[in-house]
Structure formats: structure tokens, C-alpha cells
Short mmCIF file of C-alpha atoms in Angstrom, two decimals:
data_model
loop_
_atom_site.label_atom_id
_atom_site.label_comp_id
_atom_site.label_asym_id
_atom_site.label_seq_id
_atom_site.Cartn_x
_atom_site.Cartn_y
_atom_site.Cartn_z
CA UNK G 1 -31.71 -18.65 -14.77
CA UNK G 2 -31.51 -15.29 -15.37
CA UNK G 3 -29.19 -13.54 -12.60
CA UNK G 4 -29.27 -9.58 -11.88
CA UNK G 5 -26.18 -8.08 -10.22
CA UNK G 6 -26.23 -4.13 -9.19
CA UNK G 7 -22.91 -2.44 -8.96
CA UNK G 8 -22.60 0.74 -7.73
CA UNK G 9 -20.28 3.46 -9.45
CA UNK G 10 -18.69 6.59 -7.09
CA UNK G 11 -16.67 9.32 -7.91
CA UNK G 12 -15.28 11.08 -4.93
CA UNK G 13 -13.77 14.83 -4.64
CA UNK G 14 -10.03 14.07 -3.50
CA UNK G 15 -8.74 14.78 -0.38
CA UNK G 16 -6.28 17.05 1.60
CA UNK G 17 -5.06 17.51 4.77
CA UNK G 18 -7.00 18.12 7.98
CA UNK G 19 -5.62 20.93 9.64
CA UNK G 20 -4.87 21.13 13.53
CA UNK G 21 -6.58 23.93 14.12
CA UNK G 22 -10.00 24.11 15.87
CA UNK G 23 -13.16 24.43 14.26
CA UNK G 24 -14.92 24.13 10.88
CA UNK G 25 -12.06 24.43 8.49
CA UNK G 26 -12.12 24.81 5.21
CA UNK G 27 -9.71 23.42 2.20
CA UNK G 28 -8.04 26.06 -0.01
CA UNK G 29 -5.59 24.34 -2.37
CA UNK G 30 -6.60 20.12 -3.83
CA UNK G 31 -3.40 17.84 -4.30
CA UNK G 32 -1.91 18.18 -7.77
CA UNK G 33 -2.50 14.48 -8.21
CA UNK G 34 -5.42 11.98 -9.35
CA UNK G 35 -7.18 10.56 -6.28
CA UNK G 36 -6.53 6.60 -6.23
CA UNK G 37 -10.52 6.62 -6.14
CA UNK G 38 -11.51 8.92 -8.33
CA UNK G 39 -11.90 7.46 -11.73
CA UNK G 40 -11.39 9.13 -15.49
CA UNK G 41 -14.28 7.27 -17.83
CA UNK G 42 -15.08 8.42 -21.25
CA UNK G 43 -16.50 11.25 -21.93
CA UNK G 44 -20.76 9.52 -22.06
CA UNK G 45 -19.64 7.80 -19.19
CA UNK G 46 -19.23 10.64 -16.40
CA UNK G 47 -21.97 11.66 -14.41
CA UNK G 48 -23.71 14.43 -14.95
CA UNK G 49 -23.81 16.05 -11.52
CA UNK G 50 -21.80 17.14 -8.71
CA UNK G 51 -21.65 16.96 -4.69
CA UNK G 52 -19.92 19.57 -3.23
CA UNK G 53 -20.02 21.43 -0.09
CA UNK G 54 -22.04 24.82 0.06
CA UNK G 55 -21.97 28.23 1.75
CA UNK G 56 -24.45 30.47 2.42
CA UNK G 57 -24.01 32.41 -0.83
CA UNK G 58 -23.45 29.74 -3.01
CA UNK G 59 -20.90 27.69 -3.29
CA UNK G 60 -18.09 27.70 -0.75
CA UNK G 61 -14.27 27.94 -1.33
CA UNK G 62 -13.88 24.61 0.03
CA UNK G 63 -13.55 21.27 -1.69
CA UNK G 64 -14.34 19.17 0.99
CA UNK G 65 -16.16 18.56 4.48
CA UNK G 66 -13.17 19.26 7.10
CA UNK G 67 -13.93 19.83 10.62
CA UNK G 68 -12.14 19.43 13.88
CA UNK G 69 -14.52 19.13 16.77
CA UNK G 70 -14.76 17.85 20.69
CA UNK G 71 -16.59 15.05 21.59
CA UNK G 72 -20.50 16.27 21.74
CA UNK G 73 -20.46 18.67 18.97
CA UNK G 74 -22.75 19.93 17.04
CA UNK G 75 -23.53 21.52 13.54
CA UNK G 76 -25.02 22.49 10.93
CA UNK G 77 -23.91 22.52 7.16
CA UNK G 78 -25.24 22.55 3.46
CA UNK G 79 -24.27 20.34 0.74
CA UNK G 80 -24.68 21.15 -3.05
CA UNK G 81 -26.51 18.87 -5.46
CA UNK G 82 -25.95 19.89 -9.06
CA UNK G 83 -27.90 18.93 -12.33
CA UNK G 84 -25.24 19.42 -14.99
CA UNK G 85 -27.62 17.67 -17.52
CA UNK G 86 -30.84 18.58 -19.41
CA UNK G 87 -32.98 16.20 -18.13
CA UNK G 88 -34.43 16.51 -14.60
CA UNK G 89 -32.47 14.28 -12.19
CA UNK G 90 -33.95 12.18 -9.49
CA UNK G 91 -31.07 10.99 -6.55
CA UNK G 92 -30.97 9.07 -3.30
CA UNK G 93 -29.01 11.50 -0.65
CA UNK G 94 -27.13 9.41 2.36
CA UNK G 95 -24.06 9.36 4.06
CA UNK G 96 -21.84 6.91 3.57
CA UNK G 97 -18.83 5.34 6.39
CA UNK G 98 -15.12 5.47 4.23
CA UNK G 99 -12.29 2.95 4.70
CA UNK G 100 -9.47 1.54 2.53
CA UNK G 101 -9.59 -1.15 -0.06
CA UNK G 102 -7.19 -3.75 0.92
CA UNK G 103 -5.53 -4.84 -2.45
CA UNK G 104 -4.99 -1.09 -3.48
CA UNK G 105 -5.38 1.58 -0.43
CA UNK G 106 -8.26 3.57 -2.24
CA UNK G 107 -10.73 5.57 -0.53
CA UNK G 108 -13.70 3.42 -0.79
CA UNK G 109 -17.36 3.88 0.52
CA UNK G 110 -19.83 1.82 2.18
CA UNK G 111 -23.58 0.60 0.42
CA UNK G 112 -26.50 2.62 1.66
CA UNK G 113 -27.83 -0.52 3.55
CA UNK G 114 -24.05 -1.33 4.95
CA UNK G 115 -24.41 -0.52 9.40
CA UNK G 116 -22.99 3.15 9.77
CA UNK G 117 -20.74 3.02 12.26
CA UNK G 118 -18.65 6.11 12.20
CA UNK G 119 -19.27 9.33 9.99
CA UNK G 120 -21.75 8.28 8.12
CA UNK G 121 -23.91 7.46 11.68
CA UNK G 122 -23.34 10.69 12.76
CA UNK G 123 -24.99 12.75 10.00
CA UNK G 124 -28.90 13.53 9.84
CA UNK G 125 -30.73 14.63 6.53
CA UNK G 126 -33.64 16.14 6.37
CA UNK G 127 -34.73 14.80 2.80
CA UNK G 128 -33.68 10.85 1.31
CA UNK G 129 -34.56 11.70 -2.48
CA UNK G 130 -34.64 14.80 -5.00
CA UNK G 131 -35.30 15.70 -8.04
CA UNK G 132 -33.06 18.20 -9.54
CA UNK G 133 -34.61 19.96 -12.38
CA UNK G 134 -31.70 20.85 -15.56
CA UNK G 135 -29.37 23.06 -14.73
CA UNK G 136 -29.76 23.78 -11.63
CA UNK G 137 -28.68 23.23 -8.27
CA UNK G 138 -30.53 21.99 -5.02
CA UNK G 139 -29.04 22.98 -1.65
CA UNK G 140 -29.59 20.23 1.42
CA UNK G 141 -28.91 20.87 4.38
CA UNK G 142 -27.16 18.07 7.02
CA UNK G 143 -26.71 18.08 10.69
CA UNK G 144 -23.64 16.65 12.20
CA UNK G 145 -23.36 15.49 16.18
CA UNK G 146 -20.30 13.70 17.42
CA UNK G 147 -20.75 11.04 20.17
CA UNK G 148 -19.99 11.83 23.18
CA UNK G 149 -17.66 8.36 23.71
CA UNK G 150 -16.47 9.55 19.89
CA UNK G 151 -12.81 7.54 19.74
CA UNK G 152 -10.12 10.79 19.45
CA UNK G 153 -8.84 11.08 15.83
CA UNK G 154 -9.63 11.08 12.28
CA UNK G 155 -12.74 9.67 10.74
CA UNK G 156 -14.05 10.01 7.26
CA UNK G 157 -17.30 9.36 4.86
CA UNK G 158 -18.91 11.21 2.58
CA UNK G 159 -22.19 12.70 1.57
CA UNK G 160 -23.36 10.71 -1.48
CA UNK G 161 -25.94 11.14 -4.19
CA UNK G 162 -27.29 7.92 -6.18
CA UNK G 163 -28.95 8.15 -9.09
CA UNK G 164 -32.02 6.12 -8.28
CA UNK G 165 -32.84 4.60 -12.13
CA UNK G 166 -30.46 1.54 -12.54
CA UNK G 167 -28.20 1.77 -15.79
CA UNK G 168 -27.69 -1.28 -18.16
CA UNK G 169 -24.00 -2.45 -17.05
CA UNK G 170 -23.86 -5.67 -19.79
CA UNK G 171 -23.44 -8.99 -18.62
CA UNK G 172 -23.67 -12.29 -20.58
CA UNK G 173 -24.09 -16.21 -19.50
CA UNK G 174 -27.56 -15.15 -18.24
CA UNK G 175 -25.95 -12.36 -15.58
CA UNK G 176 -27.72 -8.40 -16.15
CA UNK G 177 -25.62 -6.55 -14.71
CA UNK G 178 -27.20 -2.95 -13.48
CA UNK G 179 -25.22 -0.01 -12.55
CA UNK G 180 -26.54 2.36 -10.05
CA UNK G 181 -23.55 5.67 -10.14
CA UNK G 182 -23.04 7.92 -6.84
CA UNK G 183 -20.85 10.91 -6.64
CA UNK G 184 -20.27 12.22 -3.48
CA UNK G 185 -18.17 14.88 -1.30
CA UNK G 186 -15.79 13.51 1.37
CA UNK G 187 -16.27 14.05 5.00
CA UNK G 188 -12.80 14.07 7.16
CA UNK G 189 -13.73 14.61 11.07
CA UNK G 190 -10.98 15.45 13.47
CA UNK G 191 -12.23 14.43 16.98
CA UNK G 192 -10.29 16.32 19.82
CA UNK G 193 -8.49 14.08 21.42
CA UNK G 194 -4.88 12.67 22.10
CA UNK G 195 -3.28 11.94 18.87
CA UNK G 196 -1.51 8.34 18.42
CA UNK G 197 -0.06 8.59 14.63
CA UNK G 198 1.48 4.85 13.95
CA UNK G 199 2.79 2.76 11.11
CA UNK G 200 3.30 -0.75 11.09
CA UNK G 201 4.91 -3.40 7.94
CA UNK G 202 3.23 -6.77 8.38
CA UNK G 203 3.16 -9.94 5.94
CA UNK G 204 6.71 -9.27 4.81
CA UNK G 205 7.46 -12.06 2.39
CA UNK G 206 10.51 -12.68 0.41
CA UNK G 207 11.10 -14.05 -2.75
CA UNK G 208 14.85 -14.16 -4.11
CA UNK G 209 16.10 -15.64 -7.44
CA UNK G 210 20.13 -16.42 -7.23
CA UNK G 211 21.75 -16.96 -10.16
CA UNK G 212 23.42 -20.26 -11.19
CA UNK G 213 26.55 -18.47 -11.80
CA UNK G 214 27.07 -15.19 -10.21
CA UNK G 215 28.13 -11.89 -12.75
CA UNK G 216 27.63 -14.93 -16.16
CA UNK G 217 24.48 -15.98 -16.05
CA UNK G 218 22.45 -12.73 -14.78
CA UNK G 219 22.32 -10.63 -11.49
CA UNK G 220 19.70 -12.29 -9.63
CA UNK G 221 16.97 -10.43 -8.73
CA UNK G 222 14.42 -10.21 -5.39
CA UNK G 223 10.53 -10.02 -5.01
CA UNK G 224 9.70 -8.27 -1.83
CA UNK G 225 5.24 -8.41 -0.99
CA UNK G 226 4.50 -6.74 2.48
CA UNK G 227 1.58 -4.53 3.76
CA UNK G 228 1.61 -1.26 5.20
CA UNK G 229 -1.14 -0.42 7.86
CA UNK G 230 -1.81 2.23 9.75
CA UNK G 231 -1.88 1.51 13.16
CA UNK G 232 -2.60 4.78 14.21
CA UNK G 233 -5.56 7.36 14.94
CA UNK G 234 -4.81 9.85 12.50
CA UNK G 235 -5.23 9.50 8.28
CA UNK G 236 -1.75 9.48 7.11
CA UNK G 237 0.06 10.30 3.50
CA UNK G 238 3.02 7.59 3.67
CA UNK G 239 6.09 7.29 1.42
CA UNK G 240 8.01 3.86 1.52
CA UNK G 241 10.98 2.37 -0.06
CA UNK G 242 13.39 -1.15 0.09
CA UNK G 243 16.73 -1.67 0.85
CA UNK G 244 19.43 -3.91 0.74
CA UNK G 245 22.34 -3.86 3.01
CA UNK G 246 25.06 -5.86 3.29
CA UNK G 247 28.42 -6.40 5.09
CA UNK G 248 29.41 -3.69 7.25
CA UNK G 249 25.87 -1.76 6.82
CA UNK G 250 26.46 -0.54 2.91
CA UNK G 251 23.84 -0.07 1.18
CA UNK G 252 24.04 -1.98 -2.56
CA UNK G 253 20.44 -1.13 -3.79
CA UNK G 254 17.90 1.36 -2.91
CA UNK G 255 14.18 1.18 -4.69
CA UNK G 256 12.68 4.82 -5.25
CA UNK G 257 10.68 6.00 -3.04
CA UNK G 258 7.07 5.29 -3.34
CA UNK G 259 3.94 7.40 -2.69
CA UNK G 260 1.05 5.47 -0.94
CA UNK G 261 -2.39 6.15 -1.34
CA UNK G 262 -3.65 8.29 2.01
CA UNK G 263 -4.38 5.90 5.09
CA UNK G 264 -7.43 6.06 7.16
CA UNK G 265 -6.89 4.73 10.62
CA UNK G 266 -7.21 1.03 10.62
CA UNK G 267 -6.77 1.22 7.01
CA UNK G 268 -3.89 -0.61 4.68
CA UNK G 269 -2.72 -1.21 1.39
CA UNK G 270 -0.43 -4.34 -0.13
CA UNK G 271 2.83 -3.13 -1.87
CA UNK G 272 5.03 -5.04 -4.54
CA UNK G 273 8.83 -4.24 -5.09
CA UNK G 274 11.24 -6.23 -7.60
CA UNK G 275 14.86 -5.24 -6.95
CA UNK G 276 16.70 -6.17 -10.56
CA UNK G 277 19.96 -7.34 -8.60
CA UNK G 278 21.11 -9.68 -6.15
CA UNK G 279 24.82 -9.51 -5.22
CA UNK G 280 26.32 -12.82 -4.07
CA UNK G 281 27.65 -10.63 -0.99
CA UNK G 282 26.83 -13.71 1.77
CA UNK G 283 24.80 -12.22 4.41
CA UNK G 284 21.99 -9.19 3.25
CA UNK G 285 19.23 -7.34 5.49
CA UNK G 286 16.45 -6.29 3.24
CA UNK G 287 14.57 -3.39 4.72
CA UNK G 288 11.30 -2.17 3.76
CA UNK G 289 11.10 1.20 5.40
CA UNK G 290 8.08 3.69 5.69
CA UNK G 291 7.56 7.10 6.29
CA UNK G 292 5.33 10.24 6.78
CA UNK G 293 5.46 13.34 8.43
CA UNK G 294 3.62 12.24 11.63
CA UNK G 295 5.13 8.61 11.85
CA UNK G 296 7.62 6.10 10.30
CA UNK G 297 8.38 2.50 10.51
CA UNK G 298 10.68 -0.22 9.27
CA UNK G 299 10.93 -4.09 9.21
CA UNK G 300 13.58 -6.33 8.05
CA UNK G 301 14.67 -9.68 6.47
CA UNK G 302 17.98 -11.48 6.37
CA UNK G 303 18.57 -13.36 2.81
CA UNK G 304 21.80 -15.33 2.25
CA UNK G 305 23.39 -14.65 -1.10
CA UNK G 306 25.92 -17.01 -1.32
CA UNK G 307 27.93 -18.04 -4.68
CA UNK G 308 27.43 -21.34 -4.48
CA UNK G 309 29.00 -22.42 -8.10
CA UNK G 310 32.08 -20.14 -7.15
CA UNK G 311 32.28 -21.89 -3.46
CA UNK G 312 32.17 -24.90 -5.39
CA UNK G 313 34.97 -24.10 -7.51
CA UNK G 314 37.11 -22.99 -4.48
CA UNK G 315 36.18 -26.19 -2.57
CA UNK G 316 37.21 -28.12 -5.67
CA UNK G 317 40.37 -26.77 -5.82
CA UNK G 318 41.00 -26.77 -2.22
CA UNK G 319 40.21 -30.87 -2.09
CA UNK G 320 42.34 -31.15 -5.30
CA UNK G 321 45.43 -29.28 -3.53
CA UNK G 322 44.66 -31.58 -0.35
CA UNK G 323 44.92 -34.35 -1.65
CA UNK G 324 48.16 -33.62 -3.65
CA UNK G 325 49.59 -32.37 -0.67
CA UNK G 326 48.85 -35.61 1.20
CA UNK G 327 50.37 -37.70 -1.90
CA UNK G 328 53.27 -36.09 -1.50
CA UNK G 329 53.49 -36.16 1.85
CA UNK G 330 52.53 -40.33 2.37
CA UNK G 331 55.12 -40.56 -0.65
CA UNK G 332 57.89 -38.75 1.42
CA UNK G 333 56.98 -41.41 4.12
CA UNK G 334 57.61 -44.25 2.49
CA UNK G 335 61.54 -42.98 1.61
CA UNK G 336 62.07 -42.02 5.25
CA UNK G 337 60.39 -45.68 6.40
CA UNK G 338 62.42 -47.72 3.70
CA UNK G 339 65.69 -49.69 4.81
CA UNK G 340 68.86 -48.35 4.05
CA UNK G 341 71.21 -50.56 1.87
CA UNK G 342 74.16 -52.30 3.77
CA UNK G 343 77.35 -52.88 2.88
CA UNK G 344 78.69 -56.23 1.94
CA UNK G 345 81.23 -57.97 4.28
CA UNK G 346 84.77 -58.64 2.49
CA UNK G 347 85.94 -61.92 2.72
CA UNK G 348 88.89 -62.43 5.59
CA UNK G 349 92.00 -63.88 4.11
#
């Protein structure tokens, strides 16, 4: 039986900040870094058009859809659909709800037949499909309306644009796979609103490897697996790193600090860490702690690293003076308990 799966390929403009200002705002300056969603394929593989935001000359000096509005709000705004080919292009336009992958944190986008529940339900088009002739670019214009029961805080999506011919994605075993590509301009809406910014580490697990013989036959090492959510109403930019503490609160090892991929509300990401050493220091608190500039968070574990061959040895040595010690002392005994020689009676003459 011959099977036909459709995947569906996105590249996404990264994102930045929202600003707390009021109003339509627009970004000046994108992050120095690769987006965790936005992929680098070869050179035939990258689509050949754009989604960005446009003004009313053109294109705007803004890289993405930023606004900060109260409850009710209205507006209207134009996005930019660019041919970049030579061929005319035909697309699907929709919005599109964001959230984070679980496994990695990426910024991630809903299907086109997935409920819209947030973002993407608030935006109206007035066209579904174009076709782009080469070179050239087609302005669309979008209306926006926030609910009026609109939760306060950050929400995201995007404005996507599918190409609607299916591309041959491979396959084998009787699967054709088709790939449909989408490239699309992210939406970040601020809703006015009391601000709740919150981090929270859950499914801490621990996973430490003691060495047979402390400082002989390695250091030991520890594999720490916990999630970072955000717990919050506002997208956050998190940093975290692990510690290990031990007796009297020093610190023996500190991971680098690591830069998570930008949190939606609601969303998370799952983090590995594998500290190289494991001092046999008895009693340690491993702490995972995170971080951003609107919230931080911590959570802890107690491991026991005890030197068990060492202990051992002591123990060994302390039964082996014990019981010498008690030889000695039942052998002492028996001289004090033993009769004393008396002397023999002379004979009377």
C-alpha cells in the first residue's frame, strides 16, 4: 500500500523583544544570533520568497509584527509577499497560533486546519491564495481585533505563506513523502494587562556515577535532565546553569551558563547537563538555577557522595585495632585472674 505523508517546511523571521511601551511598535535592531527555528538548507533548498511586514511606502523598518494593545483593539496592517524567483508563485496566506516545541524550545507554528485559539484567531484576511508574478511583490492587507476577555500578556503567531504545489520529499518502503514549505513573519501581541513574569524547574532527575575508588579510578561524574517552563504571562529570554555545593555552602563545580531558546507563556524546553566530577565530599545540593531579566527560579537535589572503598578501609582498620585492643586487654585478664604461687612450708624440727 502505497502511503502519502505531507510535511510542512517554515522558516520564520527571528524574534526580539516586545517593548513596554504603548502602541504599534516597531523592531529596529534583530538578535545577533540564529533563531532555534529558523533553519540554514542548501542553497536549491531555500525558498524563494519572503514574508515580511509592510509600510505604506514599501517596506517598513521593522522585522516583525510587534504591538501592545488593550483588550478590544483594533487595526489595520499590511504584510509583504515577495516572489524572489522567475517563475510566477501561487501561495496559501493564513495565520498561524505559535507555541514551543517541547524536546527543544523552538518557535513552532500550528497547521492551517489546527483550531486558532490565540493570534492566529484574531487576524482577518481579505484574500486565502495569490499568485505572485517574478519579481515582484504583492502587498495584503490584515485586520487585527483583540478579544475583549483577551488573557493580559504576550501572545504570538505569525502570518504565513504556503506554497500550494506539494514538493517531492523522498520516502521509500511504499511511504511518498510530500513537502508543502511556508515562510512566514512572526506576530508578538502585548495585551494590556497586569504582568505575572514566572519561571518554574520541574522533572528534575538525577543521575550520578561514583567512582569505585575515589581520586584512582576517575572523578565520577553527574547527569542532571530537568525542564524549564514558563509559568508566566510574558515571553521570556532565560539563562540557566547547575551547581554543586557542598559542606558549609562552597561551591565545587559550576556549569556555564546556558542560553535558552525564548519562552512563550505556557511554553518549555528539556535541558541536559553532565558535570565531569563528583567529589566524594558526603553530603552535596545540586542546584539547577534559572534566570532572566523579568524572573528567576531555582530547584534543588541532595546526592550523597560518600567514599565508600576509603570508609571501608578505615572501618577495616578500625575492627583490626579493636580487636587487638581487646586481645590484649582479655590477655591482661587472665594474669590479673591467675593464682599467685605460695610458698612451701619448712619442715618443724
Amino acid at each position: 500500500m502505497n502511503r502519502t505523508i505531507r510535511l510542512a517546511l517554515v522558516a520564520i523571521t527571528c524574534a526580539v523583544a516586545v517593548p513596554a511601551n504603548g502602541g504599534v511598535t516597531a523592531a529596529q535592531e534583530p538578535p545577533p544570533q540564529t533563531p532555534p527555528d529558523q533553519t540554514t538548507p542548501a542553497d536549491d533548498e531555500r525558498p524563494t520568497w519572503a514574508v515580511e511586514p509592510a509600510g505604506t511606502a514599501g517596506l517598513a523598518e521593522r522585522t516583525y509584527f510587534i504591538y501592545t494593545l488593550p483588550p478590544g483593539a483594533r487595526l489595520v496592517d499590511t504584510v509583504a509577499v515577495s516572489n524572489l524567483d522567475a517563475e510566477p508563485l501561487t501561495v496559501a496566506i493564513y495565520p498561524a497560533d505559535a507555541y514551543n516545541t517541547s524536546k527543544d524550545g523552538a518557535f513552532a507554528l500550528r497547521n492551517a486546519e489546527d483550531p486558532k485559539v490565540g493570534v492566529g484567531g484574531w487576524i482577518r484576511l481579505g484574500v486565502q491564495e495569490r499568485t505572485i508574478p517574478p519579481q515582484t511583490r504583492a502587498e495584503i492587507p490584515f485586520e487585527l481585533t483583540v478579544p475583549n476577555d483577551a488573557e493580559p500578556g504576550d501572545h504570538a503567531g505569525a502570518l504565513l505563506a504556503a506554497k500550494v504545489e506539494l514538493e517531492a520529499g523522498g520516502g521509500g518502503d511504499g511511504v511518498d513523502v510530500q513537502l508543502r514549505r511556508r515562510v512566514g513573519a512572526r506576530i508578538y501581541v502585548r495585551v494590556e494587562g497586569p504582568l505575572d513574569p514566572a519561571l518554574s524547574v520541574t522533572r528534575l532527575a538525577i543521575d550520578d556515577h561514583q567512582p569505585i575508588v575515589p581520586f584512582v579510578t576517575g572523578a565520577g561524574g553527574v547527569d542532571v535532565n530537568y525542564t524549564v517552563t514558563n509559568t508566566g504571562n510574558v515571553r521570556l529570554a532565560p539563562t540557566a546553569h547547575v551547581e554543586l555545593v557542598g559542606p558549609f555552602g562552597m561551591t565545587v563545580h559550576r556549569s556555564e551558563a546556558e542560553t535558552l531558546p525564548e519562552l512563550l507563556p505556557g511554553g518549555s524546553v528539556d535541558r541536559h547537563v553532565k558535570l565531569e566530577e563528583l567529589p566524594p565530599l558526603g553530603r552535596l545540593s545540586l542546584r539547577v538555577i534559572v534566570t532572566s531579566d523579568e524572573a528567576d527560579t531555582r530547584s534543588s537535589h541532595t546526592i550523597w557522595a560518600v567514599p565508600w572503598v576509603w570508609l571501608a578501609v578505615v572501618a577495616l582498620i578500625l575492627a583490626r585495632w579493636q580487636w587487638r585492643r581487646r586481645r590484649r586487654r582479655r590477655a591482661e585478664q587472665a594474669d590479673v585472674s591467675a593464682p599467685e604461687p605460695q610458698p612451701e612450708e619448712q619442715p618443724t624440727v
